[in-house]
mmCIF file with all atom_site columns, C-alpha atoms in Angstrom:
data_model
loop_
_atom_site.group_PDB
_atom_site.id
_atom_site.type_symbol
_atom_site.label_atom_id
_atom_site.label_alt_id
_atom_site.label_comp_id
_atom_site.label_asym_id
_atom_site.label_entity_id
_atom_site.label_seq_id
_atom_site.pdbx_PDB_ins_code
_atom_site.Cartn_x
_atom_site.Cartn_y
_atom_site.Cartn_z
_atom_site.occupancy
_atom_site.B_iso_or_equiv
_atom_site.pdbx_formal_charge
_atom_site.auth_seq_id
_atom_site.auth_comp_id
_atom_site.auth_asym_id
_atom_site.auth_atom_id
_atom_site.pdbx_PDB_model_num
ATOM 1   C CA . MET I 1 1   ? -17.081 -6.428  2.869   1.00 0.00 ? 16  MET I CA 1
ATOM 2   C CA . ALA I 1 2   ? -13.911 -4.520  2.142   1.00 0.00 ? 17  ALA I CA 1
ATOM 3   C CA . LEU I 1 3   ? -12.487 -2.045  4.604   1.00 0.00 ? 18  LEU I CA 1
ATOM 4   C CA . THR I 1 4   ? -12.837 1.607   3.561   1.00 0.00 ? 19  THR I CA 1
ATOM 5   C CA . LYS I 1 5   ? -11.686 5.022   4.768   1.00 0.00 ? 20  LYS I CA 1
ATOM 6   C CA . ALA I 1 6   ? -14.828 5.259   6.900   1.00 0.00 ? 21  ALA I CA 1
ATOM 7   C CA . ASP I 1 7   ? -13.761 2.162   8.857   1.00 0.00 ? 22  ASP I CA 1
ATOM 8   C CA . PHE I 1 8   ? -10.374 3.672   9.612   1.00 0.00 ? 23  PHE I CA 1
ATOM 9   C CA . ALA I 1 9   ? -11.964 6.927   10.734  1.00 0.00 ? 24  ALA I CA 1
ATOM 10  C CA . GLU I 1 10  ? -14.343 4.981   12.987  1.00 0.00 ? 25  GLU I CA 1
ATOM 11  C CA . ARG I 1 11  ? -11.370 3.285   14.592  1.00 0.00 ? 26  ARG I CA 1
ATOM 12  C CA . LEU I 1 12  ? -9.613  6.602   15.277  1.00 0.00 ? 27  LEU I CA 1
ATOM 13  C CA . PHE I 1 13  ? -12.819 7.923   16.805  1.00 0.00 ? 28  PHE I CA 1
ATOM 14  C CA . ASP I 1 14  ? -13.274 4.841   19.020  1.00 0.00 ? 29  ASP I CA 1
ATOM 15  C CA . GLU I 1 15  ? -9.683  4.279   20.054  1.00 0.00 ? 30  GLU I CA 1
ATOM 16  C CA . LEU I 1 16  ? -8.044  7.675   20.131  1.00 0.00 ? 31  LEU I CA 1
ATOM 17  C CA . GLY I 1 17  ? -11.016 9.867   20.859  1.00 0.00 ? 32  GLY I CA 1
ATOM 18  C CA . LEU I 1 18  ? -10.506 12.114  17.838  1.00 0.00 ? 33  LEU I CA 1
ATOM 19  C CA . ASN I 1 19  ? -13.801 13.713  16.917  1.00 0.00 ? 34  ASN I CA 1
ATOM 20  C CA . LYS I 1 20  ? -15.545 12.573  13.728  1.00 0.00 ? 35  LYS I CA 1
ATOM 21  C CA . ARG I 1 21  ? -14.230 15.518  11.694  1.00 0.00 ? 36  ARG I CA 1
ATOM 22  C CA . GLU I 1 22  ? -10.634 15.060  12.909  1.00 0.00 ? 37  GLU I CA 1
ATOM 23  C CA . ALA I 1 23  ? -10.751 11.319  12.325  1.00 0.00 ? 38  ALA I CA 1
ATOM 24  C CA . LYS I 1 24  ? -12.058 11.715  8.787   1.00 0.00 ? 39  LYS I CA 1
ATOM 25  C CA . ASP I 1 25  ? -9.454  14.378  7.954   1.00 0.00 ? 40  ASP I CA 1
ATOM 26  C CA . MET I 1 26  ? -6.642  12.294  9.407   1.00 0.00 ? 41  MET I CA 1
ATOM 27  C CA . VAL I 1 27  ? -7.472  9.281   7.234   1.00 0.00 ? 42  VAL I CA 1
ATOM 28  C CA . GLU I 1 28  ? -7.861  11.480  4.169   1.00 0.00 ? 43  GLU I CA 1
ATOM 29  C CA . LEU I 1 29  ? -4.522  13.211  4.796   1.00 0.00 ? 44  LEU I CA 1
ATOM 30  C CA . PHE I 1 30  ? -2.741  9.928   5.559   1.00 0.00 ? 45  PHE I CA 1
ATOM 31  C CA . PHE I 1 31  ? -3.402  8.519   2.089   1.00 0.00 ? 46  PHE I CA 1
ATOM 32  C CA . GLU I 1 32  ? -3.025  11.907  0.376   1.00 0.00 ? 47  GLU I CA 1
ATOM 33  C CA . GLU I 1 33  ? 0.419   12.435  1.921   1.00 0.00 ? 48  GLU I CA 1
ATOM 34  C CA . ILE I 1 34  ? 1.613   9.029   0.667   1.00 0.00 ? 49  ILE I CA 1
ATOM 35  C CA . LYS I 1 35  ? 0.292   9.857   -2.819  1.00 0.00 ? 50  LYS I CA 1
ATOM 36  C CA . ARG I 1 36  ? 2.002   13.255  -2.738  1.00 0.00 ? 51  ARG I CA 1
ATOM 37  C CA . SER I 1 37  ? 5.320   11.718  -1.752  1.00 0.00 ? 52  SER I CA 1
ATOM 38  C CA . LEU I 1 38  ? 5.141   9.120   -4.542  1.00 0.00 ? 53  LEU I CA 1
ATOM 39  C CA . GLU I 1 39  ? 4.100   11.804  -6.980  1.00 0.00 ? 54  GLU I CA 1
ATOM 40  C CA . HIS I 1 40  ? 7.359   13.626  -6.164  1.00 0.00 ? 55  HIS I CA 1
ATOM 41  C CA . GLY I 1 41  ? 9.439   10.551  -6.879  1.00 0.00 ? 56  GLY I CA 1
ATOM 42  C CA . GLU I 1 42  ? 9.872   9.744   -3.212  1.00 0.00 ? 57  GLU I CA 1
ATOM 43  C CA . GLN I 1 43  ? 9.332   6.131   -2.200  1.00 0.00 ? 58  GLN I CA 1
ATOM 44  C CA . VAL I 1 44  ? 7.468   5.507   1.051   1.00 0.00 ? 59  VAL I CA 1
ATOM 45  C CA . LYS I 1 45  ? 8.588   3.042   3.683   1.00 0.00 ? 60  LYS I CA 1
ATOM 46  C CA . LEU I 1 46  ? 6.206   2.359   6.538   1.00 0.00 ? 61  LEU I CA 1
ATOM 47  C CA . SER I 1 47  ? 7.954   0.117   9.023   1.00 0.00 ? 62  SER I CA 1
ATOM 48  C CA . GLY I 1 48  ? 5.675   -2.616  10.289  1.00 0.00 ? 63  GLY I CA 1
ATOM 49  C CA . PHE I 1 49  ? 3.695   -2.557  7.038   1.00 0.00 ? 64  PHE I CA 1
ATOM 50  C CA . GLY I 1 50  ? 5.640   -2.326  3.803   1.00 0.00 ? 65  GLY I CA 1
ATOM 51  C CA . LYS I 1 51  ? 7.233   -0.163  1.176   1.00 0.00 ? 66  LYS I CA 1
ATOM 52  C CA . PHE I 1 52  ? 5.637   1.670   -1.753  1.00 0.00 ? 67  PHE I CA 1
ATOM 53  C CA . GLU I 1 53  ? 8.249   1.663   -4.480  1.00 0.00 ? 68  GLU I CA 1
ATOM 54  C CA . LEU I 1 54  ? 8.477   3.445   -7.802  1.00 0.00 ? 69  LEU I CA 1
ATOM 55  C CA . ARG I 1 55  ? 9.694   1.940   -11.030 1.00 0.00 ? 70  ARG I CA 1
ATOM 56  C CA . ASP I 1 56  ? 10.380  3.491   -14.395 1.00 0.00 ? 71  ASP I CA 1
ATOM 57  C CA . LYS I 1 57  ? 9.271   1.209   -17.214 1.00 0.00 ? 72  LYS I CA 1
ATOM 58  C CA . LYS I 1 58  ? 10.616  1.487   -20.737 1.00 0.00 ? 73  LYS I CA 1
ATOM 59  C CA . SER I 1 59  ? 8.216   1.577   -23.625 1.00 0.00 ? 74  SER I CA 1
ATOM 60  C CA . ARG I 1 60  ? 7.484   -1.812  -25.147 1.00 0.00 ? 75  ARG I CA 1
ATOM 61  C CA . PRO I 1 61  ? 5.374   -3.264  -27.915 1.00 0.00 ? 76  PRO I CA 1
ATOM 62  C CA . GLY I 1 62  ? 1.904   -4.298  -26.817 1.00 0.00 ? 77  GLY I CA 1
ATOM 63  C CA . ARG I 1 63  ? -1.190  -5.724  -28.403 1.00 0.00 ? 78  ARG I CA 1
ATOM 64  C CA . ASN I 1 64  ? -4.879  -5.061  -28.206 1.00 0.00 ? 79  ASN I CA 1
ATOM 65  C CA . PRO I 1 65  ? -6.039  -8.460  -26.903 1.00 0.00 ? 80  PRO I CA 1
ATOM 66  C CA . LYS I 1 66  ? -9.392  -8.106  -28.672 1.00 0.00 ? 81  LYS I CA 1
ATOM 67  C CA . THR I 1 67  ? -8.265  -7.178  -32.142 1.00 0.00 ? 82  THR I CA 1
ATOM 68  C CA . GLY I 1 68  ? -4.698  -8.502  -32.026 1.00 0.00 ? 83  GLY I CA 1
ATOM 69  C CA . LYS I 1 69  ? -3.547  -5.192  -33.404 1.00 0.00 ? 84  LYS I CA 1
ATOM 70  C CA . GLU I 1 70  ? -0.081  -4.089  -32.296 1.00 0.00 ? 85  GLU I CA 1
ATOM 71  C CA . ILE I 1 71  ? 0.077   -0.858  -30.292 1.00 0.00 ? 86  ILE I CA 1
ATOM 72  C CA . PRO I 1 72  ? 3.124   0.523   -28.469 1.00 0.00 ? 87  PRO I CA 1
ATOM 73  C CA . ILE I 1 73  ? 2.919   0.793   -24.667 1.00 0.00 ? 88  ILE I CA 1
ATOM 74  C CA . SER I 1 74  ? 4.563   4.090   -23.719 1.00 0.00 ? 89  SER I CA 1
ATOM 75  C CA . ALA I 1 75  ? 7.289   4.492   -21.096 1.00 0.00 ? 90  ALA I CA 1
ATOM 76  C CA . ARG I 1 76  ? 5.765   5.069   -17.694 1.00 0.00 ? 91  ARG I CA 1
ATOM 77  C CA . ARG I 1 77  ? 6.360   5.257   -13.970 1.00 0.00 ? 92  ARG I CA 1
ATOM 78  C CA . VAL I 1 78  ? 4.493   2.781   -11.781 1.00 0.00 ? 93  VAL I CA 1
ATOM 79  C CA . VAL I 1 79  ? 3.967   2.104   -8.069  1.00 0.00 ? 94  VAL I CA 1
ATOM 80  C CA . THR I 1 80  ? 4.588   -1.306  -6.561  1.00 0.00 ? 95  THR I CA 1
ATOM 81  C CA . PHE I 1 81  ? 4.122   -2.473  -2.989  1.00 0.00 ? 96  PHE I CA 1
ATOM 82  C CA . ARG I 1 82  ? 6.433   -4.801  -1.109  1.00 0.00 ? 97  ARG I CA 1
ATOM 83  C CA . SER I 1 83  ? 5.063   -6.024  2.173   1.00 0.00 ? 98  SER I CA 1
ATOM 84  C CA . GLY I 1 84  ? 7.330   -5.945  5.177   1.00 0.00 ? 99  GLY I CA 1
ATOM 85  C CA . GLN I 1 85  ? 8.457   -9.053  7.034   1.00 0.00 ? 100 GLN I CA 1
ATOM 86  C CA . LYS I 1 86  ? 5.953   -8.622  9.857   1.00 0.00 ? 101 LYS I CA 1
ATOM 87  C CA . LEU I 1 87  ? 2.941   -8.361  7.530   1.00 0.00 ? 102 LEU I CA 1
ATOM 88  C CA . LYS I 1 88  ? 4.207   -11.197 5.338   1.00 0.00 ? 103 LYS I CA 1
ATOM 89  C CA . VAL I 1 89  ? 4.436   -13.556 8.305   1.00 0.00 ? 104 VAL I CA 1
ATOM 90  C CA . ARG I 1 90  ? 0.999   -12.563 9.595   1.00 0.00 ? 105 ARG I CA 1
ATOM 91  C CA . VAL I 1 91  ? -0.630  -13.056 6.200   1.00 0.00 ? 106 VAL I CA 1
ATOM 92  C CA . GLU I 1 92  ? 1.095   -16.386 5.586   1.00 0.00 ? 107 GLU I CA 1
ATOM 93  C CA . ALA I 1 93  ? -0.518  -17.687 8.724   1.00 0.00 ? 108 ALA I CA 1
ATOM 94  C CA . TYR I 1 94  ? -3.950  -16.941 7.243   1.00 0.00 ? 109 TYR I CA 1
ATOM 95  C CA . ALA I 1 95  ? -5.459  -20.281 6.220   1.00 0.00 ? 110 ALA I CA 1
ATOM 96  C CA . GLY I 1 96  ? -8.153  -18.972 3.894   1.00 0.00 ? 111 GLY I CA 1
ATOM 97  C CA . THR I 1 97  ? -11.814 -19.848 3.796   1.00 0.00 ? 112 THR I CA 1
ATOM 98  C CA . GLU I 1 98  ? -11.936 -22.828 1.503   1.00 0.00 ? 113 GLU I CA 1
ATOM 99  C CA . MET P 2 1   ? 9.630   9.050   3.176   1.00 0.00 ? 11  MET P CA 1
ATOM 100 C CA . THR P 2 2   ? 9.588   7.074   6.401   1.00 0.00 ? 12  THR P CA 1
ATOM 101 C CA . LYS P 2 3   ? 6.850   6.605   8.955   1.00 0.00 ? 13  LYS P CA 1
ATOM 102 C CA . SER P 2 4   ? 8.285   9.321   11.201  1.00 0.00 ? 14  SER P CA 1
ATOM 103 C CA . GLU P 2 5   ? 8.498   11.757  8.283   1.00 0.00 ? 15  GLU P CA 1
ATOM 104 C CA . LEU P 2 6   ? 4.887   10.952  7.426   1.00 0.00 ? 16  LEU P CA 1
ATOM 105 C CA . ILE P 2 7   ? 3.896   11.650  11.039  1.00 0.00 ? 17  ILE P CA 1
ATOM 106 C CA . GLU P 2 8   ? 5.701   15.012  10.929  1.00 0.00 ? 18  GLU P CA 1
ATOM 107 C CA . ALA P 2 9   ? 4.062   15.993  7.653   1.00 0.00 ? 19  ALA P CA 1
ATOM 108 C CA . LEU P 2 10  ? 0.611   15.102  9.004   1.00 0.00 ? 20  LEU P CA 1
ATOM 109 C CA . ALA P 2 11  ? 1.238   16.980  12.247  1.00 0.00 ? 21  ALA P CA 1
ATOM 110 C CA . LYS P 2 12  ? 2.187   20.103  10.302  1.00 0.00 ? 22  LYS P CA 1
ATOM 111 C CA . GLN P 2 13  ? -1.117  20.004  8.440   1.00 0.00 ? 23  GLN P CA 1
ATOM 112 C CA . GLN P 2 14  ? -3.129  19.494  11.636  1.00 0.00 ? 24  GLN P CA 1
ATOM 113 C CA . PRO P 2 15  ? -1.629  21.966  14.117  1.00 0.00 ? 25  PRO P CA 1
ATOM 114 C CA . HIS P 2 16  ? -4.636  21.566  16.429  1.00 0.00 ? 26  HIS P CA 1
ATOM 115 C CA . LEU P 2 17  ? -3.570  17.986  17.221  1.00 0.00 ? 27  LEU P CA 1
ATOM 116 C CA . ALA P 2 18  ? -0.736  16.982  19.542  1.00 0.00 ? 28  ALA P CA 1
ATOM 117 C CA . LEU P 2 19  ? 2.183   15.267  17.809  1.00 0.00 ? 29  LEU P CA 1
ATOM 118 C CA . LYS P 2 20  ? 1.622   12.257  20.072  1.00 0.00 ? 30  LYS P CA 1
ATOM 119 C CA . ASP P 2 21  ? -1.953  11.909  18.807  1.00 0.00 ? 31  ASP P CA 1
ATOM 120 C CA . VAL P 2 22  ? -0.840  12.055  15.173  1.00 0.00 ? 32  VAL P CA 1
ATOM 121 C CA . GLU P 2 23  ? 1.725   9.380   15.913  1.00 0.00 ? 33  GLU P CA 1
ATOM 122 C CA . LEU P 2 24  ? -0.896  7.172   17.567  1.00 0.00 ? 34  LEU P CA 1
ATOM 123 C CA . ALA P 2 25  ? -3.296  7.734   14.667  1.00 0.00 ? 35  ALA P CA 1
ATOM 124 C CA . VAL P 2 26  ? -0.723  6.658   12.065  1.00 0.00 ? 36  VAL P CA 1
ATOM 125 C CA . LYS P 2 27  ? 0.126   3.565   14.082  1.00 0.00 ? 37  LYS P CA 1
ATOM 126 C CA . CYS P 2 28  ? -3.560  2.816   14.519  1.00 0.00 ? 38  CYS P CA 1
ATOM 127 C CA . ILE P 2 29  ? -4.249  3.033   10.762  1.00 0.00 ? 39  ILE P CA 1
ATOM 128 C CA . ILE P 2 30  ? -1.270  0.795   9.959   1.00 0.00 ? 40  ILE P CA 1
ATOM 129 C CA . GLU P 2 31  ? -2.240  -1.740  12.616  1.00 0.00 ? 41  GLU P CA 1
ATOM 130 C CA . LYS P 2 32  ? -5.808  -1.830  11.291  1.00 0.00 ? 42  LYS P CA 1
ATOM 131 C CA . MET P 2 33  ? -4.502  -2.513  7.769   1.00 0.00 ? 43  MET P CA 1
ATOM 132 C CA . ASN P 2 34  ? -2.283  -5.312  9.087   1.00 0.00 ? 44  ASN P CA 1
ATOM 133 C CA . GLN P 2 35  ? -5.169  -6.835  11.026  1.00 0.00 ? 45  GLN P CA 1
ATOM 134 C CA . ALA P 2 36  ? -7.516  -6.696  8.068   1.00 0.00 ? 46  ALA P CA 1
ATOM 135 C CA . LEU P 2 37  ? -5.091  -8.345  5.670   1.00 0.00 ? 47  LEU P CA 1
ATOM 136 C CA . SER P 2 38  ? -4.039  -11.022 8.112   1.00 0.00 ? 48  SER P CA 1
ATOM 137 C CA . SER P 2 39  ? -7.666  -12.021 8.538   1.00 0.00 ? 49  SER P CA 1
ATOM 138 C CA . GLY P 2 40  ? -8.249  -12.158 4.793   1.00 0.00 ? 50  GLY P CA 1
ATOM 139 C CA . GLU P 2 41  ? -10.144 -8.887  4.514   1.00 0.00 ? 51  GLU P CA 1
ATOM 140 C CA . ARG P 2 42  ? -9.703  -6.559  1.525   1.00 0.00 ? 52  ARG P CA 1
ATOM 141 C CA . ILE P 2 43  ? -8.971  -2.848  1.879   1.00 0.00 ? 53  ILE P CA 1
ATOM 142 C CA . GLU P 2 44  ? -10.316 -0.410  -0.713  1.00 0.00 ? 54  GLU P CA 1
ATOM 143 C CA . ILE P 2 45  ? -9.245  3.229   -0.669  1.00 0.00 ? 55  ILE P CA 1
ATOM 144 C CA . ARG P 2 46  ? -10.794 5.243   -3.481  1.00 0.00 ? 56  ARG P CA 1
ATOM 145 C CA . GLY P 2 47  ? -8.130  7.050   -5.528  1.00 0.00 ? 57  GLY P CA 1
ATOM 146 C CA . PHE P 2 48  ? -5.304  5.318   -3.687  1.00 0.00 ? 58  PHE P CA 1
ATOM 147 C CA . GLY P 2 49  ? -5.716  1.628   -4.378  1.00 0.00 ? 59  GLY P CA 1
ATOM 148 C CA . SER P 2 50  ? -6.773  -1.687  -2.941  1.00 0.00 ? 60  SER P CA 1
ATOM 149 C CA . PHE P 2 51  ? -4.988  -4.299  -0.874  1.00 0.00 ? 61  PHE P CA 1
ATOM 150 C CA . SER P 2 52  ? -5.924  -7.942  -1.061  1.00 0.00 ? 62  SER P CA 1
ATOM 151 C CA . LEU P 2 53  ? -4.392  -11.382 -0.679  1.00 0.00 ? 63  LEU P CA 1
ATOM 152 C CA . HIS P 2 54  ? -3.133  -13.511 -3.525  1.00 0.00 ? 64  HIS P CA 1
ATOM 153 C CA . LEU P 2 55  ? -2.863  -17.259 -3.151  1.00 0.00 ? 65  LEU P CA 1
ATOM 154 C CA . ARG P 2 56  ? 0.464   -18.931 -3.877  1.00 0.00 ? 66  ARG P CA 1
ATOM 155 C CA . PRO P 2 57  ? -0.389  -22.602 -4.470  1.00 0.00 ? 67  PRO P CA 1
ATOM 156 C CA . LEU P 2 58  ? 1.512   -25.507 -2.934  1.00 0.00 ? 68  LEU P CA 1
ATOM 157 C CA . ARG P 2 59  ? 4.771   -26.184 -4.727  1.00 0.00 ? 69  ARG P CA 1
ATOM 158 C CA . ILE P 2 60  ? 7.796   -28.405 -4.474  1.00 0.00 ? 70  ILE P CA 1
ATOM 159 C CA . GLY P 2 61  ? 10.887  -26.385 -3.721  1.00 0.00 ? 71  GLY P CA 1
ATOM 160 C CA . ARG P 2 62  ? 14.472  -27.282 -3.110  1.00 0.00 ? 72  ARG P CA 1
ATOM 161 C CA . ASN P 2 63  ? 16.895  -26.559 -0.355  1.00 0.00 ? 73  ASN P CA 1
ATOM 162 C CA . PRO P 2 64  ? 19.604  -24.827 -2.387  1.00 0.00 ? 74  PRO P CA 1
ATOM 163 C CA . LYS P 2 65  ? 22.323  -26.043 -0.031  1.00 0.00 ? 75  LYS P CA 1
ATOM 164 C CA . THR P 2 66  ? 21.495  -29.729 0.079   1.00 0.00 ? 76  THR P CA 1
ATOM 165 C CA . GLY P 2 67  ? 19.458  -30.114 -3.118  1.00 0.00 ? 77  GLY P CA 1
ATOM 166 C CA . GLU P 2 68  ? 16.783  -31.880 -1.093  1.00 0.00 ? 78  GLU P CA 1
ATOM 167 C CA . SER P 2 69  ? 13.182  -31.262 -2.215  1.00 0.00 ? 79  SER P CA 1
ATOM 168 C CA . VAL P 2 70  ? 10.781  -29.757 0.247   1.00 0.00 ? 80  VAL P CA 1
ATOM 169 C CA . VAL P 2 71  ? 7.033   -29.284 0.056   1.00 0.00 ? 81  VAL P CA 1
ATOM 170 C CA . LEU P 2 72  ? 6.132   -25.614 0.366   1.00 0.00 ? 82  LEU P CA 1
ATOM 171 C CA . SER P 2 73  ? 2.504   -25.462 1.411   1.00 0.00 ? 83  SER P CA 1
ATOM 172 C CA . LYS P 2 74  ? 0.116   -22.978 -0.167  1.00 0.00 ? 84  LYS P CA 1
ATOM 173 C CA . LYS P 2 75  ? 0.259   -19.520 1.285   1.00 0.00 ? 85  LYS P CA 1
ATOM 174 C CA . TYR P 2 76  ? -1.201  -16.063 0.894   1.00 0.00 ? 86  TYR P CA 1
ATOM 175 C CA . VAL P 2 77  ? 0.796   -12.954 0.049   1.00 0.00 ? 87  VAL P CA 1
ATOM 176 C CA . PRO P 2 78  ? -0.333  -9.316  0.329   1.00 0.00 ? 88  PRO P CA 1
ATOM 177 C CA . TYR P 2 79  ? -1.025  -7.606  -2.985  1.00 0.00 ? 89  TYR P CA 1
ATOM 178 C CA . PHE P 2 80  ? -1.532  -3.907  -3.755  1.00 0.00 ? 90  PHE P CA 1
ATOM 179 C CA . LYS P 2 81  ? -3.252  -2.596  -6.855  1.00 0.00 ? 91  LYS P CA 1
ATOM 180 C CA . PRO P 2 82  ? -2.768  1.163   -7.241  1.00 0.00 ? 92  PRO P CA 1
ATOM 181 C CA . GLY P 2 83  ? -5.940  3.139   -7.938  1.00 0.00 ? 93  GLY P CA 1
ATOM 182 C CA . LYS P 2 84  ? -6.427  5.242   -11.032 1.00 0.00 ? 94  LYS P CA 1
ATOM 183 C CA . GLU P 2 85  ? -5.698  8.598   -9.404  1.00 0.00 ? 95  GLU P CA 1
ATOM 184 C CA . LEU P 2 86  ? -2.439  7.347   -7.855  1.00 0.00 ? 96  LEU P CA 1
ATOM 185 C CA . ARG P 2 87  ? -1.385  5.699   -11.139 1.00 0.00 ? 97  ARG P CA 1
ATOM 186 C CA . ASP P 2 88  ? -2.073  8.848   -13.122 1.00 0.00 ? 98  ASP P CA 1
ATOM 187 C CA . ARG P 2 89  ? -0.405  11.234  -10.673 1.00 0.00 ? 99  ARG P CA 1
ATOM 188 C CA . VAL P 2 90  ? 2.728   9.107   -10.380 1.00 0.00 ? 100 VAL P CA 1
ATOM 189 C CA . ASP P 2 91  ? 3.007   8.585   -14.115 1.00 0.00 ? 101 ASP P CA 1
ATOM 190 C CA . ALA P 2 92  ? 2.455   12.258  -14.923 1.00 0.00 ? 102 ALA P CA 1
ATOM 191 C CA . SER P 2 93  ? 5.361   13.305  -12.710 1.00 0.00 ? 103 SER P CA 1
ATOM 192 C CA . GLY P 2 94  ? 7.798   10.658  -13.906 1.00 0.00 ? 104 GLY P CA 1
ATOM 193 C CA . GLU P 2 95  ? 9.785   13.028  -16.058 1.00 0.00 ? 105 GLU P CA 1
ATOM 194 C CA . LYS P 2 96  ? 10.020  15.786  -13.457 1.00 0.00 ? 106 LYS P CA 1
ATOM 195 C CA . PHE P 2 97  ? 11.352  13.911  -10.455 1.00 0.00 ? 107 PHE P CA 1
ATOM 196 C CA . LYS P 2 98  ? 14.054  11.305  -10.009 1.00 0.00 ? 108 LYS P CA 1
ATOM 197 C CA . ILE P 2 99  ? 13.203  8.307   -7.840  1.00 0.00 ? 109 ILE P CA 1
ATOM 198 C CA . VAL P 2 100 ? 14.615  8.644   -4.333  1.00 0.00 ? 110 VAL P CA 1
ATOM 199 C CA . ASP P 2 101 ? 14.120  6.793   -1.046  1.00 0.00 ? 111 ASP P CA 1
#
């Protein structure tokens, strides 16, 4: 099962003693504030986790994979995530399930 | 935006909470994300995006200094896929704002 906003709120309730309403709002605002920053062209660097970066892509020719018909892909701005060193090392140590 | 700027922004929007509590909450959320990913668990935030692990298979690499080949065992790397709302909002504002740190 994937972790959701409700799980984060639960954690804030359990560990910090925020009430349910405060915990839910905090999680909501946390992700909204990151979105708002990125939306204003500001990259977000969370030390101990990683960096949300923005990239401007030029338009390029694309293709509809089903029909093979050529369609231009317009210029756009995209978000990418680069994990920080600490997270990278912790994840590398994960052996997987198979 | 940095973590401390994020904490300030969140504190401003929740004046009923002590700054210290906002700081602890942000650290708690980040630590929970780190824990989840390092135990192979996915994170799904509607409208924001999802975090998961991608497998990098075993490969033979080279020490660029000595030219010696080395076996690099398979490993997992964190991956983020932005959600639709985040993608749309960021793309829509691309012409209005320059990218800054």
